[in-house]
Amino acid sequence: MSDRRTALTALRSLRERERTAAPGWVLDSDLASEQKRAVNAAAAQGLVTLADRGDRAELSASEGRPVLWAARLSPVGHDVLAYAEASPPSVPIPDQPAPGEQLVELRPAQMNALRVYVSLGDRLRVPPARELAERVRTARYSGPDNRWRLHLTPQQIESVAYAFHLRSVAGSAAEANEFARNYRVIYRPDDTTGQTQLVTLT
């Protein structure tokens, strides 16, 4: 984690100096030695472009002095910064559910079906419950159990059941049936009205 933070800090520092650098390159004199080491490490990951011999010769001529080192963001480095700054901050997941929440464990196939549902968002007439997409994004995977672990409210659990109902009609009923066995909720057509509704199993 610290290495990633160091790389992002180096990229941000390079971008700020690049904006005011007339030739579009950040020169060796623009960075402290520690910053330069971090930029060199980022270059080894393809995040920074270092000036080659021809670039350094042009920079030396324009600067009126020998330029032995210069750097700028690579296209990938630029995109890494854009992606990092657009991403929501990570929120630590507590080990125990909060009051009013329940631990829900899903098989990978179930989690895949749920991800499709939350990705549709407002395109659905019955959209995912509030904050369900965030719970899916921050879910933890337990390798020994082969399960994804989420802490969900009753409304979010009902929304998961609805996601698996859509899956059962569009493809496989296995996800909905297993969820019903474990968490006692399932969507079914009402025999009287024909309308789909949530059923709590006893």
mmCIF file of C-alpha atoms in Angstrom:
data_model
loop_
_atom_site.group_PDB
_atom_site.id
_atom_site.type_symbol
_atom_site.label_atom_id
_atom_site.label_comp_id
_atom_site.label_asym_id
_atom_site.label_seq_id
_atom_site.Cartn_x
_atom_site.Cartn_y
_atom_site.Cartn_z
ATOM 1 C CA MET A 1 0.000 0.000 0.000
ATOM 2 C CA SER A 2 2.812 2.452 0.921
ATOM 3 C CA ASP A 3 4.537 1.770 -2.429
ATOM 4 C CA ARG A 4 1.336 2.642 -4.280
ATOM 5 C CA ARG A 5 0.931 5.839 -2.277
ATOM 6 C CA THR A 6 4.553 6.772 -2.979
ATOM 7 C CA ALA A 7 4.043 6.201 -6.712
ATOM 8 C CA LEU A 8 0.856 8.295 -6.779
ATOM 9 C CA THR A 9 2.547 11.086 -4.822
ATOM 10 C CA ALA A 10 5.434 11.061 -7.299
ATOM 11 C CA LEU A 11 3.047 11.194 -10.247
ATOM 12 C CA ARG A 12 1.088 14.092 -8.753
ATOM 13 C CA SER A 13 4.304 16.001 -8.037
ATOM 14 C CA LEU A 14 5.514 15.410 -11.575
ATOM 15 C CA ARG A 15 2.187 16.536 -13.050
ATOM 16 C CA GLU A 16 2.217 19.790 -11.063
ATOM 17 C CA ARG A 17 5.718 20.673 -12.208
ATOM 18 C CA GLU A 18 4.986 19.542 -15.762
ATOM 19 C CA ARG A 19 2.165 22.085 -16.015
ATOM 20 C CA THR A 20 4.574 24.983 -15.512
ATOM 21 C CA ALA A 21 7.541 23.518 -17.371
ATOM 22 C CA ALA A 22 8.029 25.389 -20.647
ATOM 23 C CA PRO A 23 9.497 22.447 -22.587
ATOM 24 C CA GLY A 24 6.932 20.007 -21.169
ATOM 25 C CA TRP A 25 9.651 18.113 -19.321
ATOM 26 C CA VAL A 26 10.446 18.242 -15.621
ATOM 27 C CA LEU A 27 14.192 18.743 -15.330
ATOM 28 C CA ASP A 28 16.661 17.295 -12.856
ATOM 29 C CA SER A 29 16.920 20.668 -11.112
ATOM 30 C CA ASP A 30 13.148 20.768 -10.474
ATOM 31 C CA LEU A 31 13.033 17.820 -8.079
ATOM 32 C CA ALA A 32 14.686 16.904 -4.830
ATOM 33 C CA SER A 33 16.757 13.733 -4.855
ATOM 34 C CA GLU A 34 14.073 11.750 -2.986
ATOM 35 C CA GLN A 35 11.404 12.847 -5.463
ATOM 36 C CA LYS A 36 13.671 11.944 -8.348
ATOM 37 C CA ARG A 37 14.150 8.428 -6.939
ATOM 38 C CA ALA A 38 10.377 8.007 -6.661
ATOM 39 C CA VAL A 39 9.929 9.206 -10.257
ATOM 40 C CA ASN A 40 12.601 6.771 -11.471
ATOM 41 C CA ALA A 41 10.764 3.961 -9.676
ATOM 42 C CA ALA A 42 7.530 5.031 -11.375
ATOM 43 C CA ALA A 43 9.363 5.018 -14.732
ATOM 44 C CA ALA A 44 10.288 1.375 -14.130
ATOM 45 C CA GLN A 45 6.540 0.657 -13.972
ATOM 46 C CA GLY A 46 5.845 2.484 -17.241
ATOM 47 C CA LEU A 47 4.160 5.403 -15.465
ATOM 48 C CA VAL A 48 6.799 7.992 -16.379
ATOM 49 C CA THR A 49 8.738 8.659 -19.580
ATOM 50 C CA LEU A 50 12.407 9.569 -19.104
ATOM 51 C CA ALA A 51 14.077 11.774 -21.694
ATOM 52 C CA ASP A 52 16.333 9.891 -24.091
ATOM 53 C CA ARG A 53 19.650 11.173 -25.441
ATOM 54 C CA GLY A 54 18.022 13.187 -28.228
ATOM 55 C CA ASP A 55 15.496 14.779 -25.893
ATOM 56 C CA ARG A 56 18.259 15.686 -23.426
ATOM 57 C CA ALA A 57 20.335 17.270 -26.204
ATOM 58 C CA GLU A 58 17.395 19.482 -27.244
ATOM 59 C CA LEU A 59 16.698 20.402 -23.634
ATOM 60 C CA SER A 60 20.378 21.206 -23.037
ATOM 61 C CA ALA A 61 20.377 23.534 -26.047
ATOM 62 C CA SER A 62 17.197 25.327 -24.929
ATOM 63 C CA GLU A 63 18.337 25.571 -21.291
ATOM 64 C CA GLY A 64 21.885 26.661 -22.123
ATOM 65 C CA ARG A 65 23.301 24.035 -19.792
ATOM 66 C CA PRO A 66 23.716 20.258 -19.773
ATOM 67 C CA VAL A 67 20.469 18.470 -18.899
ATOM 68 C CA LEU A 68 21.329 14.991 -17.722
ATOM 69 C CA TRP A 69 17.834 13.906 -16.659
ATOM 70 C CA ALA A 70 14.264 14.893 -17.456
ATOM 71 C CA ALA A 71 10.912 13.210 -17.043
ATOM 72 C CA ARG A 72 7.218 13.552 -17.787
ATOM 73 C CA LEU A 73 4.109 11.481 -17.239
ATOM 74 C CA SER A 74 3.588 8.628 -19.673
ATOM 75 C CA PRO A 75 0.080 8.158 -21.118
ATOM 76 C CA VAL A 76 -0.420 5.303 -18.644
ATOM 77 C CA GLY A 77 0.774 7.471 -15.746
ATOM 78 C CA HIS A 78 -1.678 10.177 -16.761
ATOM 79 C CA ASP A 79 -4.517 7.653 -16.856
ATOM 80 C CA VAL A 80 -3.515 6.115 -13.521
ATOM 81 C CA LEU A 81 -3.838 9.530 -11.877
ATOM 82 C CA ALA A 82 -7.186 10.189 -13.572
ATOM 83 C CA TYR A 83 -8.488 6.795 -12.451
ATOM 84 C CA ALA A 84 -7.189 7.154 -8.885
ATOM 85 C CA GLU A 85 -8.740 10.583 -8.476
ATOM 86 C CA ALA A 86 -12.094 9.459 -9.894
ATOM 87 C CA SER A 87 -12.286 6.407 -7.637
ATOM 88 C CA PRO A 88 -14.164 6.666 -4.332
ATOM 89 C CA PRO A 89 -11.962 6.320 -1.265
ATOM 90 C CA SER A 90 -11.714 2.876 0.234
ATOM 91 C CA VAL A 91 -13.799 2.447 3.367
ATOM 92 C CA PRO A 92 -12.591 -0.118 5.908
ATOM 93 C CA ILE A 93 -15.071 -2.970 6.331
ATOM 94 C CA PRO A 94 -15.783 -3.860 9.966
ATOM 95 C CA ASP A 95 -15.355 -7.468 11.032
ATOM 96 C CA GLN A 96 -18.866 -7.603 12.490
ATOM 97 C CA PRO A 97 -22.151 -6.379 11.003
ATOM 98 C CA ALA A 98 -23.458 -3.093 12.377
ATOM 99 C CA PRO A 99 -26.775 -3.083 14.268
ATOM 100 C CA GLY A 100 -29.570 -3.779 11.789
ATOM 101 C CA GLU A 101 -27.256 -5.566 9.365
ATOM 102 C CA GLN A 102 -26.633 -9.234 8.647
ATOM 103 C CA LEU A 103 -23.648 -11.129 7.337
ATOM 104 C CA VAL A 104 -24.431 -12.498 3.864
ATOM 105 C CA GLU A 105 -22.128 -14.961 2.148
ATOM 106 C CA LEU A 106 -22.385 -15.520 -1.593
ATOM 107 C CA ARG A 107 -20.772 -17.990 -3.957
ATOM 108 C CA PRO A 108 -18.793 -16.473 -6.860
ATOM 109 C CA ALA A 109 -21.619 -17.248 -9.312
ATOM 110 C CA GLN A 110 -24.067 -15.426 -7.055
ATOM 111 C CA MET A 111 -21.715 -12.463 -6.715
ATOM 112 C CA ASN A 112 -21.326 -12.269 -10.477
ATOM 113 C CA ALA A 113 -25.106 -12.164 -10.900
ATOM 114 C CA LEU A 114 -25.370 -9.472 -8.220
ATOM 115 C CA ARG A 115 -22.681 -7.352 -9.880
ATOM 116 C CA VAL A 116 -24.655 -7.390 -13.127
ATOM 117 C CA TYR A 117 -27.746 -6.205 -11.244
ATOM 118 C CA VAL A 118 -26.055 -3.293 -9.437
ATOM 119 C CA SER A 119 -24.251 -2.250 -12.634
ATOM 120 C CA LEU A 120 -27.622 -1.600 -14.281
ATOM 121 C CA GLY A 121 -28.573 0.898 -11.578
ATOM 122 C CA ASP A 122 -31.218 3.397 -12.646
ATOM 123 C CA ARG A 123 -31.812 1.562 -15.921
ATOM 124 C CA LEU A 124 -33.995 -0.801 -13.888
ATOM 125 C CA ARG A 125 -37.604 -0.131 -12.924
ATOM 126 C CA VAL A 126 -36.766 -1.713 -9.549
ATOM 127 C CA PRO A 127 -33.255 -0.351 -8.913
ATOM 128 C CA PRO A 128 -30.846 -1.726 -6.302
ATOM 129 C CA ALA A 129 -31.428 -0.780 -2.687
ATOM 130 C CA ARG A 130 -29.608 2.244 -1.364
ATOM 131 C CA GLU A 131 -25.848 1.673 -0.919
ATOM 132 C CA LEU A 132 -26.051 -1.913 -2.205
ATOM 133 C CA ALA A 133 -23.644 -1.100 -5.039
ATOM 134 C CA GLU A 134 -21.120 0.185 -2.492
ATOM 135 C CA ARG A 135 -21.497 -2.972 -0.385
ATOM 136 C CA VAL A 136 -20.858 -5.068 -3.484
ATOM 137 C CA ARG A 137 -17.810 -2.991 -4.396
ATOM 138 C CA THR A 138 -16.267 -3.383 -0.930
ATOM 139 C CA ALA A 139 -17.206 -7.035 -0.341
ATOM 140 C CA ARG A 140 -14.493 -9.308 1.023
ATOM 141 C CA TYR A 141 -13.607 -12.626 -0.527
ATOM 142 C CA SER A 142 -12.823 -15.595 1.720
ATOM 143 C CA GLY A 143 -10.622 -18.018 -0.210
ATOM 144 C CA PRO A 144 -10.950 -20.986 2.161
ATOM 145 C CA ASP A 145 -14.748 -20.710 2.084
ATOM 146 C CA ASN A 146 -14.985 -19.663 -1.585
ATOM 147 C CA ARG A 147 -17.509 -17.038 -0.518
ATOM 148 C CA TRP A 148 -17.942 -13.287 -0.825
ATOM 149 C CA ARG A 149 -18.855 -11.684 2.498
ATOM 150 C CA LEU A 150 -21.142 -8.627 2.732
ATOM 151 C CA HIS A 151 -22.890 -6.874 5.612
ATOM 152 C CA LEU A 152 -26.388 -5.999 4.413
ATOM 153 C CA THR A 153 -29.526 -4.365 5.737
ATOM 154 C CA PRO A 154 -32.903 -6.130 5.351
ATOM 155 C CA GLN A 155 -33.717 -3.856 2.403
ATOM 156 C CA GLN A 156 -30.451 -4.731 0.718
ATOM 157 C CA ILE A 157 -31.067 -8.459 1.300
ATOM 158 C CA GLU A 158 -34.450 -8.099 -0.385
ATOM 159 C CA SER A 159 -32.740 -6.324 -3.271
ATOM 160 C CA VAL A 160 -30.284 -9.229 -3.605
ATOM 161 C CA ALA A 161 -33.220 -11.628 -3.712
ATOM 162 C CA TYR A 162 -34.711 -9.529 -6.527
ATOM 163 C CA ALA A 163 -31.407 -9.640 -8.421
ATOM 164 C CA PHE A 164 -31.420 -13.426 -8.201
ATOM 165 C CA HIS A 165 -35.055 -13.513 -9.314
ATOM 166 C CA LEU A 166 -34.055 -11.667 -12.485
ATOM 167 C CA ARG A 167 -31.252 -14.156 -12.910
ATOM 168 C CA SER A 168 -33.655 -17.085 -12.450
ATOM 169 C CA VAL A 169 -35.976 -15.830 -15.188
ATOM 170 C CA ALA A 170 -33.173 -14.842 -17.551
ATOM 171 C CA GLY A 171 -30.950 -17.864 -17.003
ATOM 172 C CA SER A 172 -30.299 -19.931 -13.880
ATOM 173 C CA ALA A 173 -32.480 -20.417 -10.799
ATOM 174 C CA ALA A 174 -29.619 -21.897 -8.748
ATOM 175 C CA GLU A 175 -28.561 -18.538 -7.290
ATOM 176 C CA ALA A 176 -32.088 -17.634 -6.139
ATOM 177 C CA ASN A 177 -32.801 -21.078 -4.705
ATOM 178 C CA GLU A 178 -29.589 -21.191 -2.692
ATOM 179 C CA PHE A 179 -30.162 -17.666 -1.407
ATOM 180 C CA ALA A 180 -33.688 -18.664 -0.345
ATOM 181 C CA ARG A 181 -32.362 -21.671 1.554
ATOM 182 C CA ASN A 182 -29.780 -19.594 3.387
ATOM 183 C CA TYR A 183 -31.637 -16.317 3.959
ATOM 184 C CA ARG A 184 -35.310 -17.328 3.685
ATOM 185 C CA VAL A 185 -36.378 -14.764 1.072
ATOM 186 C CA ILE A 186 -37.294 -15.262 -2.584
ATOM 187 C CA TYR A 187 -39.329 -13.499 -5.251
ATOM 188 C CA ARG A 188 -42.209 -15.502 -6.718
ATOM 189 C CA PRO A 189 -45.312 -14.815 -8.797
ATOM 190 C CA ASP A 190 -48.439 -14.576 -6.647
ATOM 191 C CA ASP A 191 -50.897 -17.332 -7.605
ATOM 192 C CA THR A 192 -53.868 -14.985 -7.262
ATOM 193 C CA THR A 193 -52.665 -11.784 -8.879
ATOM 194 C CA GLY A 194 -49.827 -13.102 -11.025
ATOM 195 C CA GLN A 195 -47.666 -10.253 -9.719
ATOM 196 C CA THR A 196 -44.107 -10.987 -8.625
ATOM 197 C CA GLN A 197 -43.636 -10.396 -4.911
ATOM 198 C CA LEU A 198 -41.182 -11.057 -2.115
ATOM 199 C CA VAL A 199 -41.932 -14.176 -0.088
ATOM 200 C CA THR A 200 -40.439 -14.820 3.354
ATOM 201 C CA LEU A 201 -40.019 -18.520 3.892
ATOM 202 C CA THR A 202 -40.787 -20.100 7.220
#
